[in-house]
Every structure is written in C-alpha cells, then in structure tokens.
Amino acid sequence: MADQVILLDFWASVFGMRARIALAEKGVGYEYKEQDLMNKSPLLLQMNPVHKKIPVLIHNGKPICESLIIVQYIDEVWKDKAQLLPSDPYDRAQARFWADFIDKKVYDVGKRVWATKGAEQEAGKKDFIETFKLLEETLGDKHYFGGDTFGFVDVALIPYYSWFYAYERFANLSMEAELPKLIAWAKRCLTRESVSKTLPDAQKVFELITVMRKRLGVE
Amino acid sequence: MADQVILLDFWASVFGMRARIALAEKGVGYEYKEQDLMNKSPLLLQMNPVHKKIPVLIHNGKPICESLIIVQYIDEVWKDKAQLLPSDPYDRAQARFWADFIDKKVYDVGKRVWATKGAEQEAGKKDFIETFKLLEETLGDKHYFGGDTFGFVDVALIPYYSWFYAYERFANLSMEAELPKLIAWAKRCLTRESVSKTLPDAQKVFELITVMRKRLGVE
C-alpha cells in the first residue's frame, strides 16, 4: 500500500518550508493542506494538541510535529535518497547544533527587526547582523553548511531567505552588502528545484509582514 | 588508542546530569571537570564559544554542545549498549518531541516557581503543575516514557527530580500528591545506578537555589 502523507502548513512559514523542502528532496508526494492560523482547524488541534502549531506531517494517520523533528523523520523514513544528516556522529552533532542555533536565534532576531521601530529596532538590527555573520562564518568557503552536499542545516536556514527582502525593507539594510557569502550560498540553494519551488515570493512575504506589523500596532 | 572523554559540567545542572546519566548507561569512563559559572574558564569559552554554557562533552579533543545533542551523540557513538533512542523512526520522532517539549517548558516553569513570589508565583505554579501533568499523562501506565526500557525522554527529564524538593519548598506544594505516577516513575529511574549516582542531594540543590533567589533579589 502506498504511503499516505499529508502536510498541515501555512505558505509563509519558514518552519513549514523546511518540511516541504525535505519532502521535495526525497521525491515524496503529499497532500498539502493550507491552514488558517487565525482560526485553527479541528484537524490541526487534534494532530498537534500540545503546541497547536504548523507544520504537522501526518504519515499514514500518525502526526509528527516540530519542523526539525519532521525533517529528521523524513530523512530516516525515506533514507535511500538525498541524505540530509551526515553519517558520522560528530558531523551529525555539528549539524544538529547549528540547526538548533538557528531555531534559538534567527526567528527572534528577525522579529526584533520587523516587529519594532526606533531605538529598539536599532538594537535588534545589531543582534540580527551579528547572528547572521556568525552563520556566515560557520559556512566559511564551503558550498553548503555540511560541505559539498545540501543538507540538514541548509534546509533549516534557507526558508528565511524568502523573508530577507522584508527584513531589508523594514530595517533599511542590505543583506548582500552585509553578508555576501551567505547570499551566494542562498543563490546556490535556489538552483535546487526543492528550494526554488518551495520558497514563496519575497514581495508577498513583505506584504504579509506589513499586515502583521499593523496587527502588532508597530505602525 | 583509548577514547579521551572529558565533561565540562556544573554539579547542580539538570542539563549536565543528562550527559552524566547517558555516559553511565553506556559505561563510558570520563574525566569530570567542574566549572565555575561565575568565572568561566578559558577551556569552556574555547570549547563552546557560541553559547558559553555547560555541559560540553570533549571527545578526543572535539567539543559537542547542548545537552540533548550530547545525549544523541553518546547514543550514536557507543551504540552497542543501552540504546537510548528507539530504532523505529516514528518512535524516535516521538521521543525527540517530548525531550524538546521538556527543553522548551520545564526549566522555565520551574524558574517561575523558585525565582518569584506572590501573585507571579501563584500564576507560575498553575503553569508548572499543568506542564508536569501533561508529562504524567504522556507517561501513562508505562514503566518509562518509551515503554519498558529506560530511554531518551527519561534521561531528559529525570535530572529535574533533584530539583523537586526545592520546587516544593518554594512553591509550598506536594509533588507526590499532585503527580503520583510521575513520582513513581522517578523512583523507578532511581533504582538505576546511572541515575542514583548522578543526581545530587536535594537539600544541597535547595541551598543553591536559596542563594540564587537572594542573588535575583527575590528575598
């Protein structure tokens, strides 16, 4: 019997994009179910009763939650193609470390740039650039974070690229001027169909964040 | 050549205890280096320049940071004994989900109980009990979180047992009355030498937290 794979997701979610990229890398077909985050569906609440958040991968009726856990699950179930985590335990630990760092820092420093203004935003901008510079240093001269092959850390970070235009507009900065190697890496990732077909239009993300800023009372 | 294993740690750290329990389960000998967290050593800063936190496992000169990543690394390197993560990808995802839940919630709800007073503490207490009740529900009637065998989620949670006495004293609650099944689980874990030899004396933890409360200006 064929696998039944469903993804509960929201188009602009950097976390949801991770699952979509991993599934595309593995060539897994699935049913995409866009979720209304302002009015959560009974299915979402049933499948992720603890956090009530997307993305949720439902594989043959069983839910898997939390994006990095979903990506690891996908890597372990469909293991014969496009290995995302390296085989060596130390390299795996390093990949997990940087993916975890991205989870702990990047969304938050991004929010400090788009959801604030004035002095608060200036302080956020400093932190934002420092965080991305550290990631750029970690990338170094490698093609991808893990070396020559697109992998776990790339999947964790590349979705944010679709938010870069919004960061630039709201924080009045040039990502390419600040982070040339990271931008070159992002463009390299975009040559992969798994990434280019997943990442939404930057202008659409910018418009969404404009609405979110208004909702938060920033403008 | 024998492996050289060093652990940078602090005796009362629930995160450090996870690494110690995992190493004990695997029967790995190591050098324990107690760290002064008020005056961080050059070695700690060199080995964990990003977070500057304990625990750090140094295996043949190479550092691994972040406690759950360390436990997974230990499980993958010394894989022939006391498997901590299950083999089945879905069970692994579930184990990672609950360990991640513990990381996202338990330290923080605990701190809301020991680092506050008055109305703030009362609100924290409610959240604290809800969080632990959810964990108790997840445990259900199983021996351990993963079933019959001591595993990843048990390693992630059991260190907090050494802080229970302090929670009880500061929040004026009885963990055993609120969470009888969870306490029975904790006592079951304590029959394992890996746990009983790792967990510090609850009175000593209480004294440390009393000092931390004073430092934070709570009393």
Coordinates of C-alpha atoms in Angstrom, one line a residue:
Chain A
M1 CA 0.0 0.0 0.0
A2 CA 1.3 3.5 -0.9
D3 CA 2.2 5.8 1.9
Q4 CA -0.4 8.5 2.8
V5 CA 1.4 11.8 3.5
I6 CA -0.3 15.0 4.5
L7 CA 1.3 18.3 5.5
L8 CA -0.6 20.9 7.5
D9 CA 1.2 24.1 6.8
F10 CA 1.0 27.9 6.1
W11 CA 2.5 29.2 2.9
A12 CA 4.8 31.8 4.5
S13 CA 6.0 29.7 7.4
V14 CA 9.8 29.2 7.4
F15 CA 9.2 26.1 9.6
G16 CA 6.7 24.6 7.1
M17 CA 9.1 25.3 4.2
R18 CA 11.6 23.1 5.9
A19 CA 9.3 20.1 5.7
R20 CA 8.3 20.9 2.1
I21 CA 12.0 21.2 1.0
A22 CA 12.8 17.9 2.7
L23 CA 9.9 16.1 1.1
A24 CA 10.8 17.5 -2.3
E25 CA 14.5 16.4 -1.9
K26 CA 13.2 12.9 -1.2
G27 CA 10.7 13.0 -4.0
V28 CA 7.8 12.2 -1.7
G29 CA 4.4 13.1 -3.0
Y30 CA 2.0 14.5 -0.4
E31 CA -1.3 16.4 0.1
Y32 CA -0.7 20.0 1.2
K33 CA -3.4 21.4 3.5
E34 CA -3.1 25.2 3.9
Q35 CA -4.1 26.2 7.5
D36 CA -5.9 29.3 8.7
L37 CA -3.7 30.3 11.7
M38 CA -6.3 32.8 13.0
N39 CA -8.9 30.1 13.1
K40 CA -7.3 26.8 13.7
S41 CA -8.9 23.7 12.2
P42 CA -10.1 20.8 14.3
L43 CA -7.6 18.6 12.4
L44 CA -4.7 20.8 13.4
L45 CA -5.8 20.9 17.0
Q46 CA -6.3 17.1 17.0
M47 CA -2.9 16.4 15.4
N48 CA -0.8 18.8 17.5
P49 CA -2.7 19.3 20.7
V50 CA 0.4 20.3 22.7
H51 CA 1.7 23.2 20.6
K52 CA -1.3 23.7 18.2
K53 CA 1.2 24.8 15.6
I54 CA 2.0 24.1 12.0
P55 CA 3.8 22.3 10.4
V56 CA 2.4 18.9 11.1
L57 CA 3.3 15.9 8.9
I58 CA 0.7 13.2 9.0
H59 CA 2.2 9.9 7.8
N60 CA -0.3 7.1 7.5
G61 CA -2.5 8.8 10.0
K62 CA 0.2 9.5 12.6
P63 CA 1.3 13.0 13.3
I64 CA 4.9 14.3 13.6
C65 CA 5.3 17.9 15.0
E66 CA 8.1 20.4 15.2
S67 CA 9.9 21.2 12.0
L68 CA 13.4 20.0 12.7
I69 CA 12.0 16.7 14.1
I70 CA 9.9 16.4 11.0
V71 CA 13.0 16.9 8.8
Q72 CA 14.9 14.2 10.7
Y73 CA 11.9 11.9 10.5
I74 CA 11.7 12.4 6.7
D75 CA 15.4 11.7 6.5
E76 CA 15.1 8.5 8.5
V77 CA 12.0 7.1 6.7
W78 CA 13.0 7.9 3.1
K79 CA 16.6 7.1 3.7
D80 CA 17.7 5.9 0.3
K81 CA 17.7 9.3 -1.4
A82 CA 19.2 12.7 -0.7
Q83 CA 20.6 12.0 2.8
L84 CA 20.2 15.2 4.8
L85 CA 22.0 14.4 8.0
P86 CA 25.6 13.1 7.6
S87 CA 26.5 9.6 8.6
D88 CA 29.4 10.4 11.0
P89 CA 28.1 11.0 14.6
Y90 CA 30.3 14.1 15.1
D91 CA 29.2 15.7 11.9
R92 CA 25.6 14.9 12.8
A93 CA 26.1 16.6 16.2
Q94 CA 27.5 19.6 14.5
A95 CA 24.6 19.8 12.0
R96 CA 22.1 19.4 14.9
F97 CA 24.0 22.2 16.8
W98 CA 23.7 24.7 14.0
A99 CA 20.1 23.8 13.2
D100 CA 19.3 24.3 16.9
F101 CA 21.2 27.6 16.9
I102 CA 19.0 28.8 14.0
D103 CA 15.9 27.7 15.9
K104 CA 17.0 29.5 19.1
K105 CA 18.1 32.7 17.4
V106 CA 17.1 33.5 13.8
Y107 CA 13.3 33.9 14.0
D108 CA 13.7 36.0 17.2
V109 CA 16.4 38.4 15.8
G110 CA 14.3 38.7 12.6
K111 CA 11.3 39.6 14.6
R112 CA 13.3 42.2 16.5
V113 CA 13.9 43.8 13.1
W114 CA 10.4 43.7 11.6
A115 CA 8.2 44.0 14.6
T116 CA 9.8 47.1 16.2
K117 CA 10.9 50.6 15.3
G118 CA 13.2 53.3 16.6
A119 CA 15.9 52.5 19.2
E120 CA 14.5 49.1 19.8
Q121 CA 14.9 48.3 16.2
E122 CA 18.4 49.6 16.0
A123 CA 19.4 47.4 18.9
G124 CA 17.7 44.5 17.2
K125 CA 19.5 45.2 13.9
K126 CA 22.9 44.9 15.6
D127 CA 21.9 41.5 17.1
F128 CA 20.4 40.4 13.8
I129 CA 23.5 41.2 11.8
E130 CA 25.8 39.5 14.4
T131 CA 23.7 36.3 14.3
F132 CA 23.8 36.1 10.5
K133 CA 27.5 36.9 10.5
L134 CA 28.2 34.0 12.8
L135 CA 26.2 31.8 10.5
E136 CA 28.2 33.1 7.5
E137 CA 31.5 32.4 9.4
T138 CA 30.3 28.9 10.0
L139 CA 29.6 28.4 6.4
G140 CA 33.0 29.7 5.5
D141 CA 34.1 28.9 2.0
K142 CA 32.1 25.7 1.9
H143 CA 29.4 25.2 -0.8
Y144 CA 26.8 24.2 1.8
F145 CA 26.9 24.1 5.6
G146 CA 27.8 20.4 5.7
G147 CA 30.4 20.7 2.9
D148 CA 29.7 19.7 -0.7
T149 CA 26.2 18.4 -0.2
F150 CA 23.0 20.2 0.5
G151 CA 21.9 19.0 4.0
F152 CA 20.1 19.5 7.3
V153 CA 21.5 23.0 8.2
D154 CA 20.7 24.3 4.7
V155 CA 17.2 23.0 5.0
A156 CA 16.9 24.7 8.4
L157 CA 18.1 28.1 7.2
I158 CA 17.2 28.6 3.6
P159 CA 13.5 29.3 4.2
Y160 CA 14.5 32.5 5.9
Y161 CA 15.8 33.8 2.5
S162 CA 12.2 34.4 1.5
W163 CA 12.0 36.8 4.4
F164 CA 15.2 38.7 3.7
Y165 CA 13.5 41.3 1.4
A166 CA 11.1 42.1 4.2
Y167 CA 14.0 42.4 6.7
E168 CA 15.8 44.7 4.3
R169 CA 12.8 46.9 3.8
F170 CA 11.8 47.3 7.4
A171 CA 15.4 47.6 8.8
N172 CA 16.8 49.6 5.9
L173 CA 19.8 47.3 5.4
S174 CA 21.3 45.5 2.5
M175 CA 21.8 41.8 3.2
E176 CA 24.1 41.4 0.2
A177 CA 26.4 44.2 1.4
E178 CA 26.5 42.8 4.9
L179 CA 26.6 39.1 4.1
P180 CA 27.9 38.5 0.6
K181 CA 28.9 34.8 1.2
L182 CA 25.6 33.9 2.8
I183 CA 23.8 35.5 -0.1
A184 CA 25.9 33.5 -2.6
W185 CA 25.1 30.3 -0.6
A186 CA 21.3 31.2 -0.7
K187 CA 21.5 31.6 -4.5
R188 CA 23.3 28.3 -4.7
C189 CA 20.5 26.7 -2.7
L190 CA 18.0 28.3 -5.1
T191 CA 19.4 26.4 -8.1
R192 CA 17.8 23.3 -6.5
E193 CA 14.2 22.7 -7.5
S194 CA 13.3 21.6 -4.0
V195 CA 14.1 25.1 -2.8
S196 CA 13.1 27.3 -5.7
K197 CA 9.7 25.6 -6.0
T198 CA 9.1 25.9 -2.2
L199 CA 10.2 29.5 -1.3
P200 CA 7.3 32.0 -1.7
D201 CA 7.6 35.3 -3.5
A202 CA 9.5 37.8 -1.3
Q203 CA 7.1 40.6 -2.2
K204 CA 4.2 38.5 -0.9
V205 CA 6.0 37.8 2.3
F206 CA 6.7 41.5 2.7
E207 CA 3.0 42.3 2.3
L208 CA 2.1 39.7 4.9
I209 CA 4.6 41.1 7.4
T210 CA 3.3 44.6 6.7
V211 CA -0.1 43.3 7.9
M212 CA 1.5 41.6 10.9
R213 CA 3.2 44.9 11.8
K214 CA -0.1 46.7 11.7
R215 CA -1.7 44.0 13.8
L216 CA 1.0 44.3 16.4
G217 CA 0.5 48.1 16.4
V218 CA 4.0 48.9 15.2
E219 CA 2.7 51.2 12.5
Chain B
M1 CA 44.1 4.0 21.4
A2 CA 41.5 4.6 24.1
D3 CA 39.0 7.4 23.7
Q4 CA 39.6 10.5 25.6
V5 CA 36.4 11.8 27.1
I6 CA 36.1 15.0 29.2
L7 CA 32.9 16.6 30.5
L8 CA 32.7 20.2 31.4
D9 CA 29.8 20.5 33.8
F10 CA 28.4 22.0 37.0
W11 CA 27.1 19.7 39.7
A12 CA 23.6 21.0 40.0
S13 CA 22.9 21.4 36.3
V14 CA 20.0 19.4 35.0
F15 CA 21.5 19.6 31.6
G16 CA 24.9 18.3 32.7
M17 CA 23.2 15.4 34.6
R18 CA 21.7 14.2 31.3
A19 CA 25.2 13.8 29.8
R20 CA 26.4 12.1 33.0
I21 CA 23.5 9.6 33.0
A22 CA 24.0 8.8 29.3
L23 CA 27.7 8.2 29.8
A24 CA 27.0 6.0 32.9
E25 CA 24.3 4.0 31.0
K26 CA 26.9 3.3 28.3
G27 CA 29.7 2.5 30.8
V28 CA 32.0 5.2 29.3
G29 CA 34.7 6.4 31.6
Y30 CA 35.5 10.1 31.5
E31 CA 37.2 13.0 33.2
Y32 CA 34.7 15.3 35.0
K33 CA 35.8 19.0 35.1
E34 CA 33.6 21.1 37.4
Q35 CA 33.2 24.6 36.1
D36 CA 32.8 27.9 37.9
L37 CA 29.8 29.5 36.1
M38 CA 30.5 32.9 37.7
N39 CA 34.0 32.9 36.3
K40 CA 34.1 30.8 33.1
S41 CA 37.3 29.0 32.3
P42 CA 39.3 29.6 29.1
L43 CA 38.6 26.0 28.2
L44 CA 34.8 26.4 28.4
L45 CA 34.9 29.6 26.3
Q46 CA 37.2 27.9 23.8
M47 CA 35.0 24.7 23.6
N48 CA 31.6 26.4 23.5
P49 CA 32.3 29.9 22.1
V50 CA 28.7 30.3 20.8
H51 CA 26.7 29.7 23.9
K52 CA 29.5 29.7 26.6
K53 CA 27.5 27.1 28.6
I54 CA 28.0 23.8 30.2
P55 CA 27.7 20.9 29.6
V56 CA 30.3 20.4 26.9
L57 CA 31.5 16.9 26.0
I58 CA 35.0 16.8 24.6
H59 CA 35.6 13.6 22.8
N60 CA 39.2 13.1 21.5
G61 CA 39.7 16.9 21.6
K62 CA 36.4 17.7 19.7
P63 CA 33.6 19.5 21.6
I64 CA 29.9 18.6 21.5
C65 CA 27.5 21.2 23.0
E66 CA 23.8 21.3 24.0
S67 CA 22.7 18.5 26.3
L68 CA 20.1 16.7 24.1
I69 CA 22.6 16.8 21.2
I70 CA 25.3 15.4 23.5
V71 CA 23.0 12.5 24.6
Q72 CA 22.2 11.7 21.0
Y73 CA 25.9 11.8 20.2
I74 CA 26.7 9.4 23.0
D75 CA 23.9 7.1 21.9
E76 CA 25.3 7.1 18.3
V77 CA 29.0 6.6 19.2
W78 CA 28.6 4.0 21.9
K79 CA 25.7 2.2 20.2
D80 CA 26.3 -1.3 21.3
K81 CA 25.0 -0.9 24.8
A82 CA 21.9 0.6 26.5
Q83 CA 20.2 2.1 23.3
L84 CA 18.5 5.4 24.4
L85 CA 16.7 6.4 21.3
P86 CA 14.3 3.7 19.8
S87 CA 15.0 2.2 16.4
D88 CA 11.7 3.0 14.7
P89 CA 11.6 6.4 13.1
Y90 CA 8.2 7.3 14.4
D91 CA 9.1 6.3 18.0
R92 CA 12.3 8.3 17.6
A93 CA 10.3 11.4 16.5
Q94 CA 8.0 11.0 19.5
A95 CA 11.0 10.7 21.8
R96 CA 12.5 13.8 20.3
F97 CA 9.2 15.7 20.5
W98 CA 8.9 15.1 24.3
A99 CA 12.5 15.8 25.0
D100 CA 12.1 19.0 23.1
F101 CA 8.9 19.8 25.0
I102 CA 10.8 19.3 28.2
D103 CA 13.5 21.7 27.0
K104 CA 11.0 24.3 25.9
K105 CA 8.9 24.2 29.1
V106 CA 10.2 22.5 32.2
Y107 CA 13.2 24.7 33.2
D108 CA 11.1 27.9 32.6
V109 CA 8.0 26.8 34.5
G110 CA 10.4 25.6 37.3
K111 CA 12.0 29.0 37.4
R112 CA 8.6 30.7 37.6
V113 CA 8.1 28.8 40.8
W114 CA 11.5 29.3 42.5
A115 CA 12.5 32.7 41.2
T116 CA 9.3 34.6 42.0
K117 CA 6.9 35.2 44.9
G118 CA 3.3 36.4 45.5
A119 CA 0.8 36.5 42.6
E120 CA 3.5 35.9 40.0
Q121 CA 4.5 32.7 41.8
E122 CA 0.8 31.6 42.0
A123 CA 0.4 32.0 38.2
G124 CA 3.7 30.2 37.7
K125 CA 2.6 27.4 40.0
K126 CA -0.5 26.7 37.8
D127 CA 1.6 26.5 34.7
F128 CA 4.1 24.4 36.5
I129 CA 1.6 21.8 37.6
E130 CA -0.1 21.8 34.1
T131 CA 3.2 21.1 32.4
F132 CA 4.1 18.2 34.7
K133 CA 0.5 16.8 34.5
L134 CA 0.9 16.7 30.7
L135 CA 4.1 14.8 31.1
E136 CA 2.5 12.4 33.6
E137 CA -0.4 11.8 31.1
T138 CA 2.2 11.1 28.4
L139 CA 3.9 8.6 30.6
G140 CA 0.5 7.0 31.3
D141 CA 0.9 3.5 32.8
K142 CA 4.2 2.8 31.1
H143 CA 7.3 2.0 33.1
Y144 CA 9.3 4.5 31.2
F145 CA 8.4 7.2 28.7
G146 CA 9.4 5.0 25.8
G147 CA 7.7 1.8 27.2
D148 CA 9.6 -0.9 29.1
T149 CA 13.1 0.5 28.6
F150 CA 14.8 3.5 30.1
G151 CA 15.5 5.9 27.2
F152 CA 15.9 9.4 25.8
V153 CA 12.9 11.1 27.4
D154 CA 13.7 9.6 30.8
V155 CA 17.3 10.9 30.5
A156 CA 16.0 14.3 29.6
L157 CA 13.5 14.6 32.5
I158 CA 14.9 12.7 35.5
P159 CA 17.6 15.3 36.4
Y160 CA 14.7 17.6 37.4
Y161 CA 13.8 15.2 40.1
S162 CA 16.7 16.5 42.1
W163 CA 15.1 20.0 42.0
F164 CA 11.6 18.8 43.1
Y165 CA 12.3 19.3 46.8
A166 CA 13.3 22.9 46.1
Y167 CA 10.2 23.4 44.0
E168 CA 8.1 22.0 46.8
R169 CA 9.7 24.2 49.4
F170 CA 9.5 27.5 47.5
A171 CA 6.0 26.9 46.0
N172 CA 4.5 25.2 49.0
L173 CA 3.2 22.2 47.1
S174 CA 3.5 18.4 47.3
M175 CA 4.7 16.9 44.0
E176 CA 3.7 13.4 45.2
A177 CA 0.1 14.5 45.9
E178 CA -0.1 16.3 42.6
L179 CA 1.8 13.8 40.4
P180 CA 1.8 10.3 42.0
K181 CA 2.5 8.4 38.8
L182 CA 5.4 10.7 37.9
I183 CA 6.9 10.3 41.3
A184 CA 6.6 6.5 41.0
W185 CA 8.4 6.8 37.6
A186 CA 11.1 8.9 39.2
K187 CA 11.6 6.3 42.0
R188 CA 11.8 3.6 39.3
C189 CA 14.5 5.6 37.5
L190 CA 16.4 6.0 40.8
T191 CA 16.8 2.2 41.0
R192 CA 19.3 2.6 38.2
E193 CA 22.8 3.3 39.3
S194 CA 23.3 5.7 36.3
V195 CA 20.6 7.9 37.9
S196 CA 21.1 7.4 41.6
K197 CA 24.9 8.0 41.4
T198 CA 24.3 11.2 39.2
L199 CA 21.5 13.0 40.9
P200 CA 22.8 15.4 43.6
D201 CA 21.4 15.7 47.1
A202 CA 18.0 17.5 47.0
Q203 CA 18.9 19.5 50.2
K204 CA 22.1 20.8 48.5
V205 CA 20.1 21.8 45.4
F206 CA 17.6 23.6 47.7
E207 CA 20.5 25.5 49.4
L208 CA 21.9 26.5 46.0
I209 CA 18.6 27.8 44.8
T210 CA 18.2 29.7 48.1
V211 CA 21.4 31.6 47.2
M212 CA 20.2 32.1 43.6
R213 CA 16.9 33.6 44.9
K214 CA 18.8 36.0 47.0
R215 CA 21.1 36.9 44.1
L216 CA 18.0 37.6 42.0
G217 CA 16.6 39.8 44.8
V218 CA 13.5 37.6 45.4
E219 CA 14.1 37.5 49.1

